[in-house]
mmCIF file of C-alpha atoms in Angstrom:
data_model
loop_
_atom_site.group_PDB
_atom_site.id
_atom_site.type_symbol
_atom_site.label_atom_id
_atom_site.label_comp_id
_atom_site.label_asym_id
_atom_site.label_seq_id
_atom_site.Cartn_x
_atom_site.Cartn_y
_atom_site.Cartn_z
ATOM 1 C CA MET A 1 0.684 -18.306 -16.253
ATOM 2 C CA THR A 2 1.463 -15.297 -14.084
ATOM 3 C CA ALA A 3 2.380 -15.658 -10.441
ATOM 4 C CA GLU A 4 0.105 -14.071 -7.857
ATOM 5 C CA PRO A 5 1.586 -11.159 -5.900
ATOM 6 C CA ASP A 6 2.805 -12.258 -2.466
ATOM 7 C CA LEU A 7 0.609 -10.114 -0.228
ATOM 8 C CA ALA A 8 1.800 -11.984 2.867
ATOM 9 C CA ALA A 9 5.406 -10.964 2.157
ATOM 10 C CA VAL A 10 4.412 -7.307 1.844
ATOM 11 C CA GLY A 11 2.349 -7.602 5.023
ATOM 12 C CA ALA A 12 5.304 -9.108 6.863
ATOM 13 C CA ALA A 13 7.560 -6.299 5.636
ATOM 14 C CA ILE A 14 5.275 -3.553 6.932
ATOM 15 C CA GLY A 15 4.110 -5.519 9.998
ATOM 16 C CA ASN A 16 7.167 -4.687 12.085
ATOM 17 C CA PRO A 17 6.700 -1.500 14.154
ATOM 18 C CA ALA A 18 10.154 -0.107 13.267
ATOM 19 C CA ARG A 19 9.625 -0.678 9.558
ATOM 20 C CA ALA A 20 6.110 0.747 9.746
ATOM 21 C CA GLY A 21 7.534 3.849 11.437
ATOM 22 C CA MET A 22 10.109 4.273 8.683
ATOM 23 C CA LEU A 23 7.451 3.951 5.999
ATOM 24 C CA LEU A 24 5.225 6.498 7.721
ATOM 25 C CA GLU A 25 8.168 8.908 7.953
ATOM 26 C CA LEU A 26 8.727 8.546 4.200
ATOM 27 C CA LEU A 27 5.088 9.383 3.446
ATOM 28 C CA GLY A 28 6.173 13.017 3.746
ATOM 29 C CA GLY A 29 7.571 12.670 0.224
ATOM 30 C CA ARG A 30 11.231 13.280 1.027
ATOM 31 C CA ALA A 31 14.077 10.807 0.585
ATOM 32 C CA LEU A 32 15.893 10.237 3.890
ATOM 33 C CA THR A 33 19.156 8.667 5.020
ATOM 34 C CA ALA A 34 19.356 5.478 7.077
ATOM 35 C CA GLY A 35 20.349 7.552 10.103
ATOM 36 C CA GLN A 36 17.313 9.798 9.794
ATOM 37 C CA LEU A 37 15.045 6.778 9.457
ATOM 38 C CA ALA A 38 16.718 5.053 12.418
ATOM 39 C CA ARG A 39 15.955 8.083 14.597
ATOM 40 C CA ALA A 40 12.368 8.267 13.318
ATOM 41 C CA ALA A 41 11.824 4.590 14.176
ATOM 42 C CA SER A 42 13.757 4.771 17.476
ATOM 43 C CA VAL A 43 16.129 1.973 16.506
ATOM 44 C CA SER A 44 19.914 1.694 16.293
ATOM 45 C CA PRO A 45 21.628 2.382 12.963
ATOM 46 C CA SER A 46 22.602 -1.288 12.587
ATOM 47 C CA SER A 47 19.009 -2.393 13.236
ATOM 48 C CA ALA A 48 17.748 0.221 10.761
ATOM 49 C CA SER A 49 20.089 -1.175 8.117
ATOM 50 C CA GLY A 50 18.452 -4.608 8.358
ATOM 51 C CA HIS A 51 14.956 -3.136 8.309
ATOM 52 C CA LEU A 52 15.776 -0.983 5.272
ATOM 53 C CA ALA A 53 17.168 -4.042 3.460
ATOM 54 C CA THR A 54 13.887 -5.872 4.127
ATOM 55 C CA LEU A 55 11.787 -2.952 2.873
ATOM 56 C CA THR A 56 13.965 -2.551 -0.226
ATOM 57 C CA ALA A 57 13.885 -6.279 -1.031
ATOM 58 C CA SER A 58 10.100 -6.267 -0.714
ATOM 59 C CA GLY A 59 9.871 -3.515 -3.338
ATOM 60 C CA LEU A 60 8.484 -0.864 -0.997
ATOM 61 C CA LEU A 61 11.588 1.347 -0.990
ATOM 62 C CA ALA A 62 13.978 2.632 -3.639
ATOM 63 C CA ILE A 63 17.514 3.865 -3.016
ATOM 64 C CA GLU A 64 18.955 7.058 -4.467
ATOM 65 C CA ARG A 65 22.730 7.406 -4.330
ATOM 66 C CA GLN A 66 24.245 10.881 -4.079
ATOM 67 C CA GLY A 67 27.985 10.664 -3.748
ATOM 68 C CA ARG A 68 28.754 8.599 -0.656
ATOM 69 C CA HIS A 69 25.247 8.937 0.704
ATOM 70 C CA ARG A 70 22.256 6.677 0.149
ATOM 71 C CA TYR A 71 18.772 8.088 0.431
ATOM 72 C CA TYR A 72 15.678 5.952 0.822
ATOM 73 C CA ARG A 73 12.289 6.870 -0.604
ATOM 74 C CA LEU A 74 9.031 5.087 -1.228
ATOM 75 C CA ALA A 75 9.251 3.062 -4.439
ATOM 76 C CA GLY A 76 6.390 4.889 -6.096
ATOM 77 C CA ARG A 77 3.050 6.569 -5.875
ATOM 78 C CA GLU A 78 1.224 3.237 -5.592
ATOM 79 C CA VAL A 79 3.219 2.413 -2.439
ATOM 80 C CA ALA A 80 2.305 5.780 -0.912
ATOM 81 C CA GLU A 81 -1.354 5.323 -1.810
ATOM 82 C CA ALA A 82 -1.444 1.800 -0.349
ATOM 83 C CA LEU A 83 0.173 2.989 2.879
ATOM 84 C CA GLU A 84 -2.251 5.906 3.101
ATOM 85 C CA ALA A 85 -5.163 3.493 2.727
ATOM 86 C CA LEU A 86 -3.772 1.150 5.376
ATOM 87 C CA THR A 87 -3.221 3.930 7.897
ATOM 88 C CA GLY A 88 -6.948 4.560 7.914
ATOM 89 C CA LEU A 89 -7.648 0.953 8.931
ATOM 90 C CA GLY A 90 -5.576 0.690 12.082
ATOM 91 C CA PRO A 91 -6.242 2.189 15.492
ATOM 92 C CA PRO A 92 -4.473 5.498 16.180
ATOM 93 C CA GLN A 93 -1.252 5.343 18.152
ATOM 94 C CA PRO A 94 -0.576 7.868 20.895
ATOM 95 C CA ALA A 95 1.905 10.581 19.984
ATOM 96 C CA LYS A 96 5.348 10.188 21.545
ATOM 97 C CA SER A 97 5.836 13.946 21.774
ATOM 98 C CA LEU A 98 3.948 17.182 21.224
ATOM 99 C CA ALA A 99 6.157 18.030 18.232
ATOM 100 C CA GLY A 100 5.455 14.634 16.702
ATOM 101 C CA SER A 101 1.735 15.060 17.252
ATOM 102 C CA ASN A 102 1.700 18.476 15.608
ATOM 103 C CA ARG A 103 3.799 17.256 12.686
ATOM 104 C CA HIS A 104 1.575 14.225 12.148
ATOM 105 C CA ARG A 105 -1.556 16.399 12.184
ATOM 106 C CA ALA A 106 -0.062 18.820 9.653
ATOM 107 C CA GLU A 107 1.119 16.026 7.360
ATOM 108 C CA ARG A 108 -2.258 14.307 7.485
ATOM 109 C CA ALA A 109 -4.021 17.575 6.588
ATOM 110 C CA ALA A 110 -1.851 18.275 3.547
ATOM 111 C CA ARG A 111 0.172 15.338 2.342
ATOM 112 C CA SER A 112 1.967 15.456 -0.994
ATOM 113 C CA CYS A 113 1.474 12.270 -2.995
ATOM 114 C CA TYR A 114 4.169 12.723 -5.620
ATOM 115 C CA ASP A 115 1.986 14.400 -8.234
ATOM 116 C CA HIS A 116 -0.939 15.911 -6.317
ATOM 117 C CA ILE A 117 -2.048 17.172 -2.933
ATOM 118 C CA ALA A 118 -3.642 14.496 -0.806
ATOM 119 C CA GLY A 119 -4.986 14.306 2.697
ATOM 120 C CA ALA A 120 -7.747 16.615 3.907
ATOM 121 C CA LEU A 121 -6.803 19.274 1.315
ATOM 122 C CA GLY A 122 -6.789 16.913 -1.696
#
């Protein structure tokens, strides 16, 4: 007998605003450092470390090591597709800055989903 996937655990992992912000930042397709993700989520580096551990343990993130540096990326295309689908369900959040608003608009229009163009252009 196979165990059912724990949807509640995944929901809890993405339900925190800081973790959700990190995941949205990674939808751009690039692997980022903990420091970059901390800034994107507006949290301290130590707080980001705990959030990244939660996201990694839940299977949403993968870690790439390059020398002394660790880069975080979405664990796969299915994670990106699920996050994309979920972003369409929630109410829009106000932009924190003009630059952030412009970047979000551009990413939404042409988002790279690992092996194809997605968003409004896909």
